[in-house]
Each structure stands twice: as C-alpha cells, then as structure tokens.
PDB file of C-alpha atoms in Angstrom:
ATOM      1  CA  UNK A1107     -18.713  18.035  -4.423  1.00 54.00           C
ATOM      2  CA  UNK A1108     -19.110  15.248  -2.120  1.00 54.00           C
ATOM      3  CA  UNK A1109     -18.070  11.460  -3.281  1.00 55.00           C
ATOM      4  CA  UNK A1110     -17.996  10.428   0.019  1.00 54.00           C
ATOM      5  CA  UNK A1111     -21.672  10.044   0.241  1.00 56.00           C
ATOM      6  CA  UNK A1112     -22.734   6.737  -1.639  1.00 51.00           C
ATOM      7  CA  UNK A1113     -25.613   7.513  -3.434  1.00 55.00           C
ATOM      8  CA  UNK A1114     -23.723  10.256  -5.521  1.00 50.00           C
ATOM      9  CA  UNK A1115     -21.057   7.913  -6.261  1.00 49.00           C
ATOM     10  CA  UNK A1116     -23.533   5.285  -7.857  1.00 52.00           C
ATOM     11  CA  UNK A1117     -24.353   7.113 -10.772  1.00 52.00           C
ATOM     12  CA  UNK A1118     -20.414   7.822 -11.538  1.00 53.00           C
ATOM     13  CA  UNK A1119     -17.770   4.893 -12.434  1.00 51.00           C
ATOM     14  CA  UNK A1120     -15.067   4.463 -13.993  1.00 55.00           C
ATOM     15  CA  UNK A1121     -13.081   7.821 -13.867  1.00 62.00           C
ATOM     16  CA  UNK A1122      -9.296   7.909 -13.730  1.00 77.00           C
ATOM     17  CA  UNK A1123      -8.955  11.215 -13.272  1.00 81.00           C
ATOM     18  CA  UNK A1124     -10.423  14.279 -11.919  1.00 86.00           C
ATOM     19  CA  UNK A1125      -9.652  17.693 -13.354  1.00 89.00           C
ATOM     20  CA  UNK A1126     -11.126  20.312 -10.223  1.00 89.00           C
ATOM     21  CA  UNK A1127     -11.775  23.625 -12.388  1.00 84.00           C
ATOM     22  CA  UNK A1128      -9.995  26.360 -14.098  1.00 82.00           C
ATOM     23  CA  UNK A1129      -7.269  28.359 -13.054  1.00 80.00           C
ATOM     24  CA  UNK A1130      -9.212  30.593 -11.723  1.00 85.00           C
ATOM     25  CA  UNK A1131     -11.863  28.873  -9.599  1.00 88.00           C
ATOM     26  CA  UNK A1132     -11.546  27.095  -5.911  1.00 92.00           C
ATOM     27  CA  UNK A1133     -13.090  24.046  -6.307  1.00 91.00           C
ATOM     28  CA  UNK A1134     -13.336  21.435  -2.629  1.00 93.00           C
ATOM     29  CA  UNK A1135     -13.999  17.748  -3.271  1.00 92.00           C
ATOM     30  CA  UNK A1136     -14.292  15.182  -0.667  1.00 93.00           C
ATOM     31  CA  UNK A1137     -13.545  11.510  -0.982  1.00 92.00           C
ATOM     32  CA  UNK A1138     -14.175   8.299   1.272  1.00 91.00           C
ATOM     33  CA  UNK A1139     -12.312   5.265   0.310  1.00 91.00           C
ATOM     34  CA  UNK A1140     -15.715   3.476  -0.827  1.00 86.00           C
ATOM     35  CA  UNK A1141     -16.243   6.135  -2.785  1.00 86.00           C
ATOM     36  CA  UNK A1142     -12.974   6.648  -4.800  1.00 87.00           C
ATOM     37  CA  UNK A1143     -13.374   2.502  -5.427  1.00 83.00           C
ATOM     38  CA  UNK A1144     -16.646   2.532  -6.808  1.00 80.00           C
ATOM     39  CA  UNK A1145     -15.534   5.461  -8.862  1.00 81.00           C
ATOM     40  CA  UNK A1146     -12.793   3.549 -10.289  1.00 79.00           C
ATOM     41  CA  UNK A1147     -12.236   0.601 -12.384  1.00 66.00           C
ATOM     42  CA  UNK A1148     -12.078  -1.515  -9.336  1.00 61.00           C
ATOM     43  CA  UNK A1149     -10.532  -4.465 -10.153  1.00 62.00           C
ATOM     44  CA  UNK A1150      -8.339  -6.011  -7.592  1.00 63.00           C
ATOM     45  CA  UNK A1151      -4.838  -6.984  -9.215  1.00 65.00           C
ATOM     46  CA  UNK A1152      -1.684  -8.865  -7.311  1.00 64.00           C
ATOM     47  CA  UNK A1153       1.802  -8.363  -8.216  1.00 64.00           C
ATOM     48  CA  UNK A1154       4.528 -10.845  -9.633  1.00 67.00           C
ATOM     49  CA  UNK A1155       4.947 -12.986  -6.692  1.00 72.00           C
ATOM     50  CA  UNK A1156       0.977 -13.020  -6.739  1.00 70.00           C
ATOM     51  CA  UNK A1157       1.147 -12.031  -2.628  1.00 71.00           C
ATOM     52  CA  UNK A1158      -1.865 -11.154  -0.966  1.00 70.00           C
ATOM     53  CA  UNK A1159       0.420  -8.248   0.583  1.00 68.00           C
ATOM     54  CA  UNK A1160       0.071  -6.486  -3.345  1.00 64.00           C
ATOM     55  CA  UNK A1161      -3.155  -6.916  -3.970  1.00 63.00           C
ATOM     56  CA  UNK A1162      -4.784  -3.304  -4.119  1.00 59.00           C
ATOM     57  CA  UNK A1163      -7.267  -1.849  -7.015  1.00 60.00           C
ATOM     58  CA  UNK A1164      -5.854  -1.567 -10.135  1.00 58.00           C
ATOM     59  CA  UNK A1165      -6.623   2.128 -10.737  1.00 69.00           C
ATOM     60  CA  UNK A1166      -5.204   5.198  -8.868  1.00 83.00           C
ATOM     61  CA  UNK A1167      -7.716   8.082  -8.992  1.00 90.00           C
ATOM     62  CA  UNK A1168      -5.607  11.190 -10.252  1.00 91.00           C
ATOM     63  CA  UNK A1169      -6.879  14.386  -8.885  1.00 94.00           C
ATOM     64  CA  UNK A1170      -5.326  17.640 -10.768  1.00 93.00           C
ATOM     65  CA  UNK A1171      -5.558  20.788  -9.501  1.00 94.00           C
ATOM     66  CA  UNK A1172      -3.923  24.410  -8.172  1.00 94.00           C
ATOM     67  CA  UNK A1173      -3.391  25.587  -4.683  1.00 94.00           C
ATOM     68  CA  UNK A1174      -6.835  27.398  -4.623  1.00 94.00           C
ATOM     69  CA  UNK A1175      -8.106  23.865  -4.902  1.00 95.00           C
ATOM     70  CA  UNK A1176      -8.835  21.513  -2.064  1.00 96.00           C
ATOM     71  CA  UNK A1177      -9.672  17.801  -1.526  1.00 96.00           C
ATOM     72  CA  UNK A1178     -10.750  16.437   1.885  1.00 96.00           C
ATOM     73  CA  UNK A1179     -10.043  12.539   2.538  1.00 97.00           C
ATOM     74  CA  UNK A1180     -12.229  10.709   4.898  1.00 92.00           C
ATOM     75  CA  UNK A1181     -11.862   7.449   6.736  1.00 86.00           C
ATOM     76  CA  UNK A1182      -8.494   6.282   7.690  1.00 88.00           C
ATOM     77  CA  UNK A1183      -6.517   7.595   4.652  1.00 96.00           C
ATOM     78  CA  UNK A1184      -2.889   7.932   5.188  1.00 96.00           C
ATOM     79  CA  UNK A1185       0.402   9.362   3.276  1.00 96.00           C
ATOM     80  CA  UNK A1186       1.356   6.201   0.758  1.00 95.00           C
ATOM     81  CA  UNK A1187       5.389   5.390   1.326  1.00 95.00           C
ATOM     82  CA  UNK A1188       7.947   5.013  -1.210  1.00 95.00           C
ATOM     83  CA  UNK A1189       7.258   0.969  -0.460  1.00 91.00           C
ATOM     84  CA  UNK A1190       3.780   1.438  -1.198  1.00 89.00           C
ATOM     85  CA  UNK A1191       4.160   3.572  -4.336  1.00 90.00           C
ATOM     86  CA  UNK A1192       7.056   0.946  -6.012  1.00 87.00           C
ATOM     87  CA  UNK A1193       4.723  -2.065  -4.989  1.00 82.00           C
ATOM     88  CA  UNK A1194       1.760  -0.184  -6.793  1.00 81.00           C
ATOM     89  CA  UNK A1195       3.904   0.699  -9.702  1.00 82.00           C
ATOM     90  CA  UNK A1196       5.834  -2.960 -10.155  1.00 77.00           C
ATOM     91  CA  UNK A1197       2.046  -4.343 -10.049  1.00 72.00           C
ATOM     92  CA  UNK A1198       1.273  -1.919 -12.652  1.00 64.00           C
ATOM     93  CA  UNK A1199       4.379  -3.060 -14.981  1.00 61.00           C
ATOM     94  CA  UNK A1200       3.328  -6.586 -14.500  1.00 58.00           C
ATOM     95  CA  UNK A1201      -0.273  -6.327 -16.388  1.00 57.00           C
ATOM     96  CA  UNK A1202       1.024  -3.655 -19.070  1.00 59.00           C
ATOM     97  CA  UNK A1203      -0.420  -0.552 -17.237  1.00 61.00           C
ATOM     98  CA  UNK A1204       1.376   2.448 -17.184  1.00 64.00           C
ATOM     99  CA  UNK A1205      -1.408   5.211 -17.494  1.00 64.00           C
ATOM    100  CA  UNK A1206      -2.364   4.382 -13.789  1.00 71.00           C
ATOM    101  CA  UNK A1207       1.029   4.141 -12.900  1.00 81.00           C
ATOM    102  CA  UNK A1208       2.189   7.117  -9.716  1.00 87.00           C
ATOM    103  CA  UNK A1209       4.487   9.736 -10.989  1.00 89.00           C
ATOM    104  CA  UNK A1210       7.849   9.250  -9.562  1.00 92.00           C
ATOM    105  CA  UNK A1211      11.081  10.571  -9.642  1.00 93.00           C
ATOM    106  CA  UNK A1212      14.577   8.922 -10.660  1.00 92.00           C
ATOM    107  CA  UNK A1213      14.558   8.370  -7.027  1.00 92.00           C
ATOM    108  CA  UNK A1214      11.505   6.819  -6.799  1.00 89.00           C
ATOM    109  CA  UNK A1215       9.960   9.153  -4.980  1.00 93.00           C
ATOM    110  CA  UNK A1216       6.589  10.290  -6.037  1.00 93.00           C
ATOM    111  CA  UNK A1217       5.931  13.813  -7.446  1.00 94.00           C
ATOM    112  CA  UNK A1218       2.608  14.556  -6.276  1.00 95.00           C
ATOM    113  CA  UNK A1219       0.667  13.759  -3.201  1.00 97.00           C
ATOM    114  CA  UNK A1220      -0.585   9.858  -3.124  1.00 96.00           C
ATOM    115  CA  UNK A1221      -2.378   8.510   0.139  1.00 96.00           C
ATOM    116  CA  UNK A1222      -3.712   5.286   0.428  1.00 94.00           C
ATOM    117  CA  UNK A1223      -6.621   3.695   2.333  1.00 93.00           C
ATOM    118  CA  UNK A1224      -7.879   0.273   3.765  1.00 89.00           C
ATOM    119  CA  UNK A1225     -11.286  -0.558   4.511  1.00 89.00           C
ATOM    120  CA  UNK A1226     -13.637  -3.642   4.583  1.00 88.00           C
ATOM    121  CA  UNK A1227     -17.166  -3.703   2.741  1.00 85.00           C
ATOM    122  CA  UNK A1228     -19.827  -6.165   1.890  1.00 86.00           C
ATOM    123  CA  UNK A1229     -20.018  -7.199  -1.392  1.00 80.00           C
ATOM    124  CA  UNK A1230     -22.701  -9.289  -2.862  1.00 82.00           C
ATOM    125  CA  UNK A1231     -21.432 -12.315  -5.332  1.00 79.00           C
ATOM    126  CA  UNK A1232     -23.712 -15.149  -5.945  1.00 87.00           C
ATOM    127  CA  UNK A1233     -26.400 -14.085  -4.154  1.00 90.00           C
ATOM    128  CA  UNK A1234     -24.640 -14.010  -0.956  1.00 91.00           C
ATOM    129  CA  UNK A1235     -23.035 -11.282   1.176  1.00 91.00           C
ATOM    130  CA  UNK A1236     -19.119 -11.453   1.534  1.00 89.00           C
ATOM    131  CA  UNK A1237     -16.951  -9.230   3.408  1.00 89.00           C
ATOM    132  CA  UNK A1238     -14.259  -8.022   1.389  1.00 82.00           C
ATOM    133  CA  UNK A1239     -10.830  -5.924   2.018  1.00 82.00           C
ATOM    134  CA  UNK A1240      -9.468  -2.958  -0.701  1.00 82.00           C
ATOM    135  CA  UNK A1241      -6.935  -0.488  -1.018  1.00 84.00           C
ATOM    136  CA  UNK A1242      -7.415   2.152  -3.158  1.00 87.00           C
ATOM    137  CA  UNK A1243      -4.796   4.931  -3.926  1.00 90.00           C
ATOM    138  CA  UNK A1244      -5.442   8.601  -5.061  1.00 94.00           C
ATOM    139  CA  UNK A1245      -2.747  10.680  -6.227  1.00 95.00           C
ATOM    140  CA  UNK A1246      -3.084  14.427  -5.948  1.00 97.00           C
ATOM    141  CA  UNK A1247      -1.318  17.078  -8.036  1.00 95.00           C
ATOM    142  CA  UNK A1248       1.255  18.620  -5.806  1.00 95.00           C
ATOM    143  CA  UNK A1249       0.546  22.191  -4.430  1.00 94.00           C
ATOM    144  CA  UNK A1250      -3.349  21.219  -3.847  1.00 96.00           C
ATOM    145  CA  UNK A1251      -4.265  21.591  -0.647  1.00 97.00           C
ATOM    146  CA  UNK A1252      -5.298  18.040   1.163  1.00 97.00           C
ATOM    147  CA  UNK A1253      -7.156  17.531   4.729  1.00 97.00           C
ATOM    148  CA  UNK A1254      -7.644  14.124   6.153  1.00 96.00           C
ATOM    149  CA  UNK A1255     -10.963  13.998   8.187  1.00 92.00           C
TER     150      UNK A1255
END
C-alpha cells in the first residue's frame, strides 16, 4: 500500500493507527510526510510556553506490526530524539491527550520506533495560497522492519 502518493491519501483521514495484517502475512506500506498528515487529525498544537519550536500535529500515526512487516518512509524522515519525543508528549499532557501520546519508558526513552519529518506545503485558506511548515510523527511497533527512502 502506498500513502505516499496523494490521490490515495484523499479518500482516507483521520486514522490514528494502522494495524498491517495478521500474524501470518508480510504486509509493506509506504508513507511520505504529506501523506501521514493528511491521514491524520492534523491539527497543529503548541506546547505550554506556546513556542513556535513545539508546534507539530497533534496526532502521531501508530503503525503496529511483526518483523515480517515493513514500512518505507519517504522524504527527509529522520529517527525522533528523546528531546523530540518529551516535547511531543509534554504538548500532549497540556491539551488532555494521552491516546496519541509515544510510548516511553521510566527513562523516557521510547519503546517503539518514532521518526519525525519536516516539510513545507501550500495550503489554501481564504481563497488564497499560503505556504505552511508541519511535523508529523509516526511511531512504529518495535521489531518492524523500517527503510527511509
């Protein structure tokens, strides 16, 4: 399945989470950053201090999975860092979300795979075309294999 190709992607929205098969099925997936944000609920939330630094979609796409499974990761997508994860999670805590919230440990270290991406669009409001800057985050189950293109 390909959600890096647009057109696919405009028929879906709104998913939190992505369940790739059965136990006993290989199932590949591809994702673009555009793609995972017009998935998601993609409203762009700040944290406490209301810093432009924070402000990031307020859904991570959850991807579960086995290691027969794999999910490819186009455009610039790179492994999130424990900074990354606890700003995402405080900014989470501060508008009563904790579905969408990254699994971490006591350390604060997260227990699955979660990469994050930065990219510009257009974005049409009021008529007129405005370029716009997102992060998204997708967290992927541990042990499921990930290639960045």
């Amino acid at each position: 399945v390909d959600f890096s190709n647009l057109d696919n992607v405009k028929k879906i929205n709104n998913f939190e989470k992505v369940q790739l098969g059965s136990a006993d099925q290989a199932v590949s997936i591809k994702f673009s950053p555009n793609g995972i944000f017009d998935i998601v609920d993609s409203r762009n939330t700040r944290d406490a201090s209301n810093s432009a630094a924070s402000e990031s979609v307020n859904t991570v796409l959850k991807v579960i999975g086995d290691s027969k499974d794999l999910v490819q990761l186009t455009h610039d997508f790179v492994k999130a860092t424990k900074a990354d994860i606890t700003t995402l999670n405080n900014k989470h805590s501060v508008v009563g979300d904790t579905y969408n919230k990254v699994d971490v440990t006591s350390d604060g270290d997260a227990v699955n795979q979660v990469y994050k991406a930065t990219f510009n669009r257009q974005e049409t409001i009021n008529g007129r075309l405005i370029p716009s800057t997102h992060t998204v985050f997708i967290e992927i189950q541990d042990g499921v294999q990930v290639d960045l293109l």
